[in-house]
mmCIF file of C-alpha atoms in Angstrom:
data_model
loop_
_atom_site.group_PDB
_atom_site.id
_atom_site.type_symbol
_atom_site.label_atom_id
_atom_site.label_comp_id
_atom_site.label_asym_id
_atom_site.label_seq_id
_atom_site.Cartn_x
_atom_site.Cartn_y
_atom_site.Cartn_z
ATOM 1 C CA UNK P 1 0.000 0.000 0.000
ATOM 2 C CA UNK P 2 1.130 3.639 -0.648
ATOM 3 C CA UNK P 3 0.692 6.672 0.903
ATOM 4 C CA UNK P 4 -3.226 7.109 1.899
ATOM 5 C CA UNK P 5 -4.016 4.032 0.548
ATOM 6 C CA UNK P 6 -6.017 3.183 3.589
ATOM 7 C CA UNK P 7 -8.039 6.128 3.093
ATOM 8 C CA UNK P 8 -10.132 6.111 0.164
ATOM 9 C CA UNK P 9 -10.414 9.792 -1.250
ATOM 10 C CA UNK P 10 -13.804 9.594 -1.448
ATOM 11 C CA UNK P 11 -14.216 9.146 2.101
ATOM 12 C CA UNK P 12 -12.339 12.130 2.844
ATOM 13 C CA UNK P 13 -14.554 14.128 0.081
ATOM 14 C CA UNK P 14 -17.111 12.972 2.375
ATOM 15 C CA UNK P 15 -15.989 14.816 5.518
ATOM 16 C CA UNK P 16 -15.076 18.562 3.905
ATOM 17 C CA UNK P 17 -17.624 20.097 4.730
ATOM 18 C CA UNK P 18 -18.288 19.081 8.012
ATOM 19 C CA UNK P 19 -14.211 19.373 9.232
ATOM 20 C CA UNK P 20 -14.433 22.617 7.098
ATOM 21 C CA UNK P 21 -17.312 24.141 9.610
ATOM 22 C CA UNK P 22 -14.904 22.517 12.660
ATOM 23 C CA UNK P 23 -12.029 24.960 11.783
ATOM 24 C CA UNK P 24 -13.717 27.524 10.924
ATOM 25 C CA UNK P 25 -15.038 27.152 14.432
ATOM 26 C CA UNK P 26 -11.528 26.859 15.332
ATOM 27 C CA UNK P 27 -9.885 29.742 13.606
ATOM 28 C CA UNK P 28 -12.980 32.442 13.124
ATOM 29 C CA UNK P 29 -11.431 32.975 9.559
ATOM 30 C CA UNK P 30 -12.121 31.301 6.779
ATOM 31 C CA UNK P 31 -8.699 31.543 4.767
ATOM 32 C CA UNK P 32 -7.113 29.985 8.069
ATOM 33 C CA UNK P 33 -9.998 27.333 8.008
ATOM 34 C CA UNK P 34 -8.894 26.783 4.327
ATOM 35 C CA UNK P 35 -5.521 26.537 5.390
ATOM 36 C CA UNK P 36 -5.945 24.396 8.506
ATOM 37 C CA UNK P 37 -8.443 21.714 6.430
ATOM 38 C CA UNK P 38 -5.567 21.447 4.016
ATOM 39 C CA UNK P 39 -3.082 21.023 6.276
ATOM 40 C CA UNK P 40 -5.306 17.659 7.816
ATOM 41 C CA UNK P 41 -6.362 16.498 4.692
ATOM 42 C CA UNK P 42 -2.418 15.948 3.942
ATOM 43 C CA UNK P 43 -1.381 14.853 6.997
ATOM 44 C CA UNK P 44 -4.558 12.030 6.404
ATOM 45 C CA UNK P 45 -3.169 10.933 3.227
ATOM 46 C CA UNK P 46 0.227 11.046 4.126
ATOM 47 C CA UNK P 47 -0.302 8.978 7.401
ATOM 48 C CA UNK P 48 -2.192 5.996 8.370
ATOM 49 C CA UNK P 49 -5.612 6.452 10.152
ATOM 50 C CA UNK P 50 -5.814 3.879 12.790
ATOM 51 C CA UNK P 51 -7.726 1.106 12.125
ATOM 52 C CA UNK P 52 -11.191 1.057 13.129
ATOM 53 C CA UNK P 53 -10.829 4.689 13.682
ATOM 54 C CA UNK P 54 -13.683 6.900 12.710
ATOM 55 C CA UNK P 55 -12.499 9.298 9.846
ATOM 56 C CA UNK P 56 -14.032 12.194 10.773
ATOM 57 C CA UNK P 57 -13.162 12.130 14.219
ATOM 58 C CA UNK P 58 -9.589 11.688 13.535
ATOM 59 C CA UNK P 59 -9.592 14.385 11.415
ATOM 60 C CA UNK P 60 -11.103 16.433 13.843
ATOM 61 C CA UNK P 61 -8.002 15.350 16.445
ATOM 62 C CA UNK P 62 -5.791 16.078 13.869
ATOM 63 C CA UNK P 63 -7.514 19.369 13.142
ATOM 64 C CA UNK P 64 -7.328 20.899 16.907
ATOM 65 C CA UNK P 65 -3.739 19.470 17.169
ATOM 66 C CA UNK P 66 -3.051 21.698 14.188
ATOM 67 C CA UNK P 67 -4.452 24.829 15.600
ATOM 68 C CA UNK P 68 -2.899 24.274 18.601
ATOM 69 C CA UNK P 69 0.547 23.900 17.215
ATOM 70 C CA UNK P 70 -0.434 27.391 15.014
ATOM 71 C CA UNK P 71 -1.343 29.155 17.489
ATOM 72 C CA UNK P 72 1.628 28.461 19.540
ATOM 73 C CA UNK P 73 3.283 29.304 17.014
ATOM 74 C CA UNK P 74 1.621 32.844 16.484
ATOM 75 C CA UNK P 75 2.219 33.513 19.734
ATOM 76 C CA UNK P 76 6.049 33.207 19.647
ATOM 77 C CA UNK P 77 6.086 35.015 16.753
ATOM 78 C CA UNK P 78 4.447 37.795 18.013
ATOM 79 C CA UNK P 79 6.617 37.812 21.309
ATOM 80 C CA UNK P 80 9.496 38.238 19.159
ATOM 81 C CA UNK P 81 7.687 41.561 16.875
ATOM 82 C CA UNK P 82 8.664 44.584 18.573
ATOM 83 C CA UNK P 83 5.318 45.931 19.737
ATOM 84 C CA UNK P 84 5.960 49.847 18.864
ATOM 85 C CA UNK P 85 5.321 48.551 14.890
ATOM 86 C CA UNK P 86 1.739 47.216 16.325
ATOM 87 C CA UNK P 87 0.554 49.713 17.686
ATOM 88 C CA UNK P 88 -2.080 50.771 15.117
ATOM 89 C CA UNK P 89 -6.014 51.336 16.274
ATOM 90 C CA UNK P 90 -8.824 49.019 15.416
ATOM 91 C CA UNK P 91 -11.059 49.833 12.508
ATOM 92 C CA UNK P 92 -14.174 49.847 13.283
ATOM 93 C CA UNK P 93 -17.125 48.028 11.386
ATOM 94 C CA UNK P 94 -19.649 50.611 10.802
ATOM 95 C CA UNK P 95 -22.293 48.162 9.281
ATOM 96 C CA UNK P 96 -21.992 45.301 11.114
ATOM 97 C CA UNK P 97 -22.582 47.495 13.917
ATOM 98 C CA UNK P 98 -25.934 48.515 12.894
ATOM 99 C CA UNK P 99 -26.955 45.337 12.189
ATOM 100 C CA UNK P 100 -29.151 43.865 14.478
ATOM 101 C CA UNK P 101 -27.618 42.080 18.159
ATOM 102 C CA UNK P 102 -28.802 38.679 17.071
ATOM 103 C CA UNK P 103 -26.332 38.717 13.677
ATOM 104 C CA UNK P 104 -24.141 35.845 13.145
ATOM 105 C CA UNK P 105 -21.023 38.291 13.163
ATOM 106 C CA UNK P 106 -21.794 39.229 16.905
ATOM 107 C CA UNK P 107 -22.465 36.034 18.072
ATOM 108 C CA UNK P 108 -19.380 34.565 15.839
ATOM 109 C CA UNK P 109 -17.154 37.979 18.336
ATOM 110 C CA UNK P 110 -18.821 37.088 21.198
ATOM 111 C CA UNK P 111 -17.980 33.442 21.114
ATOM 112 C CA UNK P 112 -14.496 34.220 19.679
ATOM 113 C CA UNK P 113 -14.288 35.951 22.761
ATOM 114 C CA UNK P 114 -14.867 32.464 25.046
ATOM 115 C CA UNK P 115 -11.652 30.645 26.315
ATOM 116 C CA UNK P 116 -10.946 28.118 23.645
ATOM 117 C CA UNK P 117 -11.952 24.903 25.974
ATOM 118 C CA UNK P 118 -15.823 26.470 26.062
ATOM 119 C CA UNK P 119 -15.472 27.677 22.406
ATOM 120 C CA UNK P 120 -14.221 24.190 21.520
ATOM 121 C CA UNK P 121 -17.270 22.464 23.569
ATOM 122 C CA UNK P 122 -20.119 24.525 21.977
ATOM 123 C CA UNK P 123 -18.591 23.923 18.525
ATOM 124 C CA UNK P 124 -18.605 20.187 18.670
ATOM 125 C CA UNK P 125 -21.578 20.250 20.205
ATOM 126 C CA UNK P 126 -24.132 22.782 19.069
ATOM 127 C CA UNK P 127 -22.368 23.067 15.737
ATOM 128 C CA UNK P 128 -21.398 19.822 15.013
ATOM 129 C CA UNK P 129 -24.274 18.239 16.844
ATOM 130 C CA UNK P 130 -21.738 15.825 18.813
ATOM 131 C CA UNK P 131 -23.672 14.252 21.957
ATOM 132 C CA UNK P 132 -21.831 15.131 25.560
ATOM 133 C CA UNK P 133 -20.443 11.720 25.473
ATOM 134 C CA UNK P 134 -18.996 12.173 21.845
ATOM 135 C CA UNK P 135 -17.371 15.624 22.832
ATOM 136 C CA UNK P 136 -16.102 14.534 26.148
ATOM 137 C CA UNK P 137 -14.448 11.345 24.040
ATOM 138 C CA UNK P 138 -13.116 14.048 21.053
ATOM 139 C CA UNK P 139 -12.087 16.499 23.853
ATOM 140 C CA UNK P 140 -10.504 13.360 25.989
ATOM 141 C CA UNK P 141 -11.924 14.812 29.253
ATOM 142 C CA UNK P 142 -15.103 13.735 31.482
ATOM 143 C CA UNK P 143 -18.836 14.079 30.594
ATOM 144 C CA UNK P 144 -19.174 16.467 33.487
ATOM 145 C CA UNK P 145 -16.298 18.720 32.680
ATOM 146 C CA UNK P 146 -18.744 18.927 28.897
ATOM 147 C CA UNK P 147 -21.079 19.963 30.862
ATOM 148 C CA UNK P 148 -19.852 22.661 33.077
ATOM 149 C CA UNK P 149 -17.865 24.115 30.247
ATOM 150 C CA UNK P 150 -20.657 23.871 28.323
ATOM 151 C CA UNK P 151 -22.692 25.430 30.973
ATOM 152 C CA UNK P 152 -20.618 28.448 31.561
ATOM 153 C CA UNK P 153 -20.043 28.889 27.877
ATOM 154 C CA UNK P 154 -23.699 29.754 27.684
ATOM 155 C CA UNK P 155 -23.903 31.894 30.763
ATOM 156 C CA UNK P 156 -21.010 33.750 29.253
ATOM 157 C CA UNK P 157 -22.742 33.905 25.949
ATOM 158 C CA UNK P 158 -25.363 35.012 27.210
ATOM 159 C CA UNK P 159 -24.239 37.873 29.213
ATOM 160 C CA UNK P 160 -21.652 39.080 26.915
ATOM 161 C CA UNK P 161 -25.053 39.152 24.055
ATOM 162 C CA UNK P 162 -27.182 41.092 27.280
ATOM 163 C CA UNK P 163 -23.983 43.743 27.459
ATOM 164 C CA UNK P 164 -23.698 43.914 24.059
ATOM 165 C CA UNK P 165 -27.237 44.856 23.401
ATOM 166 C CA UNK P 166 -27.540 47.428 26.508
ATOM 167 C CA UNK P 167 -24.651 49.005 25.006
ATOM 168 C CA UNK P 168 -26.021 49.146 21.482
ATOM 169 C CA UNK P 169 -29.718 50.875 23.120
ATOM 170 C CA UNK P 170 -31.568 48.178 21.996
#
């Protein structure tokens, strides 16, 4: 067998979308989700996928191990930029502002805003539509830590949406 022989392509053509919507989850930008989904989908063919391993949860693994790694490796990067170069204001968004609270852009800020263990639990399971036992299995932690993650994820959501929309006069 060669390289990704285990995998048939099809099979993989099978999961885009869905690990596509997992980065993007991930990375809140869809040229990094772009990026990141090709960066699995090689390191799928190139490698074996355990056998009787489900192929869309391995790409998953593979697909937070990824980020992780990228995001580490952002951060050192920026460490090392001298920060007097950065220091350039926001723009701000002028239309997305007056669209209404409920928009997908302010709940995509607000939940970009979560620490990445809650914004990782309500992705796999209110995007992806995982069960608490399937995201505590992905996630490799306890049911119960799901659900208090997943509990304060929404309190957080929630409040942050409340704020937003005080500040906003709505």
């Amino acid at each position: 067998m060669g390289i990704g022989d285990d995998v048939p392509r099809e099979d993989i053509v099978k999961v885009l979308p869905r690990l596509r919507r997992f980065a993007y989850s991930l990375t809140s930008d869809y040229d990094d989700a772009d990026d990141l989904v090709q960066r699995v989908v090689e390191k799928v063919l190139k490698r074996r996928v355990p056998e009787n391993a489900d192929l869309l949860r391995w790409c998953y693994r593979v697909c937070k191990n990824l980020w992780v790694d990228e995001i580490r490796f952002r951060d050192v990067r920026r460490r090392a930029i001298d920060e007097k170069w950065l220091d350039v204001p926001e723009a701000v968004n002028g239309e997305a502002e007056m669209i209404g609270w409920l928009d997908a852009k302010k709940i995509r800020a607000v939940m970009d805003k979560l620490p990445e263990r809650q914004r990782l639990t309500v992705s796999l399971i209110t995007i992806e539509g995982m069960s608490y036992a399937e995201a505590a299995e992905f996630l490799e932690v306890p049911v119960g830590t799901i659900m208090s993650r997943l509990s304060r994820a929404r309190q957080e959501l929630h409040r942050r949406l409340v704020e937003h929309r005080l500040a906003a006069g709505e």
